[in-house]
Short mmCIF file of C-alpha atoms in Angstrom, two decimals:
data_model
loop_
_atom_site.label_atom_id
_atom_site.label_comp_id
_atom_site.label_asym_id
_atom_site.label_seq_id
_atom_site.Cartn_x
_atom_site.Cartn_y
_atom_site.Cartn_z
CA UNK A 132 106.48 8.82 -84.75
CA UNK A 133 103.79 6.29 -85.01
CA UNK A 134 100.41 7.40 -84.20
CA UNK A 135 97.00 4.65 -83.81
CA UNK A 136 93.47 6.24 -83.73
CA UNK A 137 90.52 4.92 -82.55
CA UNK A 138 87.85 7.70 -83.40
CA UNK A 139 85.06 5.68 -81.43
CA UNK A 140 85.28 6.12 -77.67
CA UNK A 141 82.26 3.92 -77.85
CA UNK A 142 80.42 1.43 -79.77
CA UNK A 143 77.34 -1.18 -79.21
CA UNK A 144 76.17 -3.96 -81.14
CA UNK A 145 72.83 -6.03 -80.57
CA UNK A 146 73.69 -9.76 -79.61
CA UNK A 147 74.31 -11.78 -83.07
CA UNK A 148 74.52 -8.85 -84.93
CA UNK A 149 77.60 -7.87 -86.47
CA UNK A 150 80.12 -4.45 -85.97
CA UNK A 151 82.83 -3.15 -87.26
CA UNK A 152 85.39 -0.90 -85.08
CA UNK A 153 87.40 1.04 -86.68
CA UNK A 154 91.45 2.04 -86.47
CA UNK A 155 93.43 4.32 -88.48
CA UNK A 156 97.14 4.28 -87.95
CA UNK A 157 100.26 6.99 -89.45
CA UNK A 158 103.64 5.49 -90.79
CA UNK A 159 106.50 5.76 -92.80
CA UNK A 160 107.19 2.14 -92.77
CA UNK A 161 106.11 -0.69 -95.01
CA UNK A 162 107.03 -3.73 -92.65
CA UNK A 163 104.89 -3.77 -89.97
CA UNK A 164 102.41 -5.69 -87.89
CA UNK A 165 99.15 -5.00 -86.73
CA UNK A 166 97.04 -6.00 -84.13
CA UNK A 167 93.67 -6.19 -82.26
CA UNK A 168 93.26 -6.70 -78.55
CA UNK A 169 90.73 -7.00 -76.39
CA UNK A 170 90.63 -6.01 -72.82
CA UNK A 171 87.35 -7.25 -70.86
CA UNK A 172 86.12 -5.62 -67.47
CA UNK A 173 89.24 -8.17 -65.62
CA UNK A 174 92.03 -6.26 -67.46
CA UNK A 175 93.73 -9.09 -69.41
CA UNK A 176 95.15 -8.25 -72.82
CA UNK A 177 94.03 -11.14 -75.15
CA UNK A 178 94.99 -11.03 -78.21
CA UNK A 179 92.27 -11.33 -80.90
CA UNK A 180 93.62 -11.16 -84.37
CA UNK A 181 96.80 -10.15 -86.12
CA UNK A 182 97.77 -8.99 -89.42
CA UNK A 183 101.49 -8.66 -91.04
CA UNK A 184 101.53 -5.53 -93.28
CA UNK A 185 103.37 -7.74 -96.32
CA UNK A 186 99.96 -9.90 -96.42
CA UNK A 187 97.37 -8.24 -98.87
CA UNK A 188 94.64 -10.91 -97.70
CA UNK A 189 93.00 -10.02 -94.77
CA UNK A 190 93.07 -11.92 -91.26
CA UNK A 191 90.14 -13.85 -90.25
CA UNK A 192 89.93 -15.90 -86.54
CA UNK A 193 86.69 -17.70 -85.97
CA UNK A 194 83.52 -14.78 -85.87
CA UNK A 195 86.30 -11.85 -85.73
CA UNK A 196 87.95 -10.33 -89.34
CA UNK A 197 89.83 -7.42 -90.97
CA UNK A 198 89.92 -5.17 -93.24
CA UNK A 199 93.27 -4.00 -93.87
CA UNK A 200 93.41 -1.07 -96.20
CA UNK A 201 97.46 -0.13 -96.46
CA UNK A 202 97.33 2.57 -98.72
CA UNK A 203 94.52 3.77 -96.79
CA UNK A 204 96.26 3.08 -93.84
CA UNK A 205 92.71 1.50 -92.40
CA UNK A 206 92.82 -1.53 -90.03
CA UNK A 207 88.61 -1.93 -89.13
CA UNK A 208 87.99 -5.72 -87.17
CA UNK A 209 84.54 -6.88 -87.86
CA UNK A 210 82.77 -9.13 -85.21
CA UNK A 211 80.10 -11.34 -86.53
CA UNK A 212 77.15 -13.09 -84.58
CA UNK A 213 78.60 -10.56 -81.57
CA UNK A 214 78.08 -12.46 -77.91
CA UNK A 215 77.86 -11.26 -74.64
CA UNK A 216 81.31 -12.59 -73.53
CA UNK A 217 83.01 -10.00 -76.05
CA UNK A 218 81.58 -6.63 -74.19
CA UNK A 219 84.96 -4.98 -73.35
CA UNK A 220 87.49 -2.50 -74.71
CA UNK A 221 89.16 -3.14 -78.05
CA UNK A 222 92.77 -1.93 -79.11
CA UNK A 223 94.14 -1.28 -82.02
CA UNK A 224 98.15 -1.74 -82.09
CA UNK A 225 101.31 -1.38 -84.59
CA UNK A 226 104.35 -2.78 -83.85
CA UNK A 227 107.31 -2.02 -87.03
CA UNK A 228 108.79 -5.71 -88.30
CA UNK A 229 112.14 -5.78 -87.91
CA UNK A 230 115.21 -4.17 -86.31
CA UNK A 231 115.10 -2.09 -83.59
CA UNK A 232 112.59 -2.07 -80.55
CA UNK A 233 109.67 -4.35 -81.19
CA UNK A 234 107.01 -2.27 -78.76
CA UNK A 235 103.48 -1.75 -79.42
CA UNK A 236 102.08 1.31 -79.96
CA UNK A 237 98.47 1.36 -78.95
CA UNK A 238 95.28 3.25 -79.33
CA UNK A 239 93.03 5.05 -77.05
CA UNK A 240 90.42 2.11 -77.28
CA UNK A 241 87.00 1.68 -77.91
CA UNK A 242 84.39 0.14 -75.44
CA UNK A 243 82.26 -2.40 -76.57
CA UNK A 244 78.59 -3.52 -75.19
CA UNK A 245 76.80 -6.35 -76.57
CA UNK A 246 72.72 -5.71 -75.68
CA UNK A 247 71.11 -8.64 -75.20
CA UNK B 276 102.63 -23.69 -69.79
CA UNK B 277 102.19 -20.89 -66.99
CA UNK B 278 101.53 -17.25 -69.33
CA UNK B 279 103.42 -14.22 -68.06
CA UNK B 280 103.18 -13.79 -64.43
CA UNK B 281 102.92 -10.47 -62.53
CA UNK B 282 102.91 -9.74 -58.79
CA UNK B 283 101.54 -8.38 -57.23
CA UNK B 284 98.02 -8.20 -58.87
CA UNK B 285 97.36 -5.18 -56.74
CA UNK B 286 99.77 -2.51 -54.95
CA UNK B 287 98.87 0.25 -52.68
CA UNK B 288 101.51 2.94 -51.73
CA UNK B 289 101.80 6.11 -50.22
CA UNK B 290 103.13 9.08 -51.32
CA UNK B 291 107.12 9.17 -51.39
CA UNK B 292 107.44 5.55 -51.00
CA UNK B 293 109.11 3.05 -52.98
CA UNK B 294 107.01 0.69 -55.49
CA UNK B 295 108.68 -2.72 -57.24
CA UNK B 296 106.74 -4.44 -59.63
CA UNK B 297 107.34 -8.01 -60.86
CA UNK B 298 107.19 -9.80 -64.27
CA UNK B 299 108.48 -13.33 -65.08
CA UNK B 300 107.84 -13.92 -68.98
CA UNK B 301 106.94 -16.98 -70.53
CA UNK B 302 109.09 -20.05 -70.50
CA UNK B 303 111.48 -19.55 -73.08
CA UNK B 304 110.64 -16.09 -73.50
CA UNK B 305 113.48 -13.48 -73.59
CA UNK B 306 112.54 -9.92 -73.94
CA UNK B 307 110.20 -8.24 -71.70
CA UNK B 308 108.46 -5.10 -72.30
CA UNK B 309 106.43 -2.83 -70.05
CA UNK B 310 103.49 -1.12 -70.63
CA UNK B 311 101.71 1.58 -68.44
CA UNK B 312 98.01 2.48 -69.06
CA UNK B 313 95.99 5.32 -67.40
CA UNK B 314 92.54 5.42 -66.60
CA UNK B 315 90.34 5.63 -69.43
CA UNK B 316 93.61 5.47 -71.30
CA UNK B 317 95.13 2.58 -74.09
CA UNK B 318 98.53 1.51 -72.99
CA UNK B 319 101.60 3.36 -73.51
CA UNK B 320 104.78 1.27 -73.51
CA UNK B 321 107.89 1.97 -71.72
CA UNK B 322 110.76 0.03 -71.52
CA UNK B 323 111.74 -3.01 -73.62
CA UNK B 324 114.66 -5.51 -72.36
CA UNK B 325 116.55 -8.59 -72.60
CA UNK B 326 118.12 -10.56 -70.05
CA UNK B 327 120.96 -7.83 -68.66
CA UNK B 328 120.40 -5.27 -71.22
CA UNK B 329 118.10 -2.44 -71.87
CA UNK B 330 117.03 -2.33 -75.61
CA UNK B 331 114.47 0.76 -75.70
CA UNK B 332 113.58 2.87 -72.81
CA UNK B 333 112.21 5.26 -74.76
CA UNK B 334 109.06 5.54 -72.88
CA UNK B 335 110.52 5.32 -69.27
CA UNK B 336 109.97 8.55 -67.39
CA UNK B 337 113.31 10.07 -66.97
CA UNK B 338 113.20 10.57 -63.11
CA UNK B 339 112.39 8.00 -60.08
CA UNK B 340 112.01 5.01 -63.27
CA UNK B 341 113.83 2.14 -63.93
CA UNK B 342 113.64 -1.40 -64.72
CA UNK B 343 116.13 -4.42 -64.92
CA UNK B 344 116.17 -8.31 -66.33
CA UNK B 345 118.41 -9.58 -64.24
CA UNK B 346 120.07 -12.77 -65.75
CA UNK B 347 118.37 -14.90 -62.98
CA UNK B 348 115.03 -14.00 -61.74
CA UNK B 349 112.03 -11.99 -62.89
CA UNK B 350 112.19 -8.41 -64.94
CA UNK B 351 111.33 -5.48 -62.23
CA UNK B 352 110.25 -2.10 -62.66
CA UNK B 353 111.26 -0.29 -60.43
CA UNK B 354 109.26 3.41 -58.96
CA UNK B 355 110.82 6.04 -56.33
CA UNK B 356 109.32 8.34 -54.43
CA UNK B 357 105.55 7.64 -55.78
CA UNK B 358 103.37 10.20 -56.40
CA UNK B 359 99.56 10.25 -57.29
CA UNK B 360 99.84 10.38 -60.79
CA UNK B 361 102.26 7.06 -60.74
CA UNK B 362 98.62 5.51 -60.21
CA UNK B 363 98.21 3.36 -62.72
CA UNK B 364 97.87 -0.68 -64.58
CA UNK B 365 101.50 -1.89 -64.88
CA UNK B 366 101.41 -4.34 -68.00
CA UNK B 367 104.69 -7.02 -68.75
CA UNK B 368 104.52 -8.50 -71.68
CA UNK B 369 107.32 -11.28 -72.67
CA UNK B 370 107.77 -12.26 -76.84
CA UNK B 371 110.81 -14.94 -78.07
CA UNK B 372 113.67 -13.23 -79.78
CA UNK B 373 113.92 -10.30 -81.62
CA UNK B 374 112.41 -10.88 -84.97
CA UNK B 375 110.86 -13.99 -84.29
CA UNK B 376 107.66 -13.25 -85.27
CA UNK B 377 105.58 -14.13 -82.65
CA UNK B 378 103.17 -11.95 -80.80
CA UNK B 379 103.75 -10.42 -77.55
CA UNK B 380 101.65 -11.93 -74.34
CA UNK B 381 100.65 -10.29 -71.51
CA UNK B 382 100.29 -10.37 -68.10
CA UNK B 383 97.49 -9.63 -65.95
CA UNK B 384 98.92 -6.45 -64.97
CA UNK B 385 99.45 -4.77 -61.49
CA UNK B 386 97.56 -1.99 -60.44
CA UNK B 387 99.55 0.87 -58.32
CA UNK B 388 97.55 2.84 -56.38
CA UNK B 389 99.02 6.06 -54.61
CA UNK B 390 97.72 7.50 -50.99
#
């Protein structure tokens, strides 16, 4: 089965400084997606940044980036010039590429404060 | 374009009653999965389905569960006979078809509590 860890129940970050949360993830497959999602104190799931496993360069969406490491099997998402507004949990998620069921398998999370 | 919708946002049961939760996915959205997630918890999914069919339900507890996408109307899960640990977040998520290649969206959730 697929397993995601998140071996940081916690992390914070001064305001416009920069961290990196980590994610390590177990598979068997080599098609696969991988994901990054943020859930503030209001509970939404908003999707940050994505990567396909096939893709050797790493995703990048405004101040948020990866570093995908498949033989590693290392997924870290670096926020730059953090802000206040991203304080909240982070999850890492796989989801296999094609075939079958398409569900996300998701880590414990890792809560986030930005200090002003 | 309205996002995925849940209702309600919050539920409160007691014990031994009966709890139906709500999802209408995006428009033009076909599969629905649902998610559950526990406090201090990430989210654990637990059934995926299409309009009339059940794909993967995997994760679906095997008693007092179950869930439907009825070919008209919104995706429902369905929980009998609550107890306290059915209290919980209820996440639906909607995606386009199978291998499109598009990310899954959520909804706000529902949270379930239990007297």
């Amino acid at each position: 089965a697929q397993t995601v860890t998140q071996s940081q129940p916690e992390m914070s970050v001064q305001e416009a400084e920069t961290v990196t949360l980590s994610c390590t993830y177990d598979t068997s497959e080599s098609d696969y997606y991988l994901f990054w999602y943020k859930q503030p104190p209001s509970r939404q799931m908003i999707l940050v940044i994505r990567q396909e496993a096939y893709k050797q360069q790493n995703a990048t969406e405004n101040r948020f980036s990866v570093n995908f490491q498949k033989a590693a099997k290392s997924f870290s998402l670096k926020i730059s010039d953090s802000q206040l507004g991203d304080a909240a949990m982070y999850f890492c998620a796989f989801q296999f590429g094609k075939g079958g069921s398409e569900k996300l398998v998701f880590g414990k999370g890792t809560k986030l404060t930005v200090n002003p | 374009n309205a996002g995925v919708m849940q209702n309600p946002r919050h539920l409160v049961r007691r014990r031994g009653q009966e709890a139906r939760l709500r999802c209408s996915p995006m428009k033009g959205h076909s599969h629905v999965y649902w998610y559950r997630q526990l406090p201090e918890e990430g989210l654990k999914f637990m059934v995926y389905l299409q309009k009339e069919n059940i794909i993967d339900e995997s994760g679906m507890p095997k008693e007092r569960f179950s869930a439907e996408f009825p070919k008209e109307g919104p995706s429902i899960l369905r929980i009998q006979q609550v107890v306290r640990g059915d209290s919980a977040a209820y996440f639906c998520a909607s995606s386009p078809m199978q291998g499109s290649n598009q990310p899954q969206h959520f909804g706000d959730g529902t949270r379930l509590s239990i007297l």
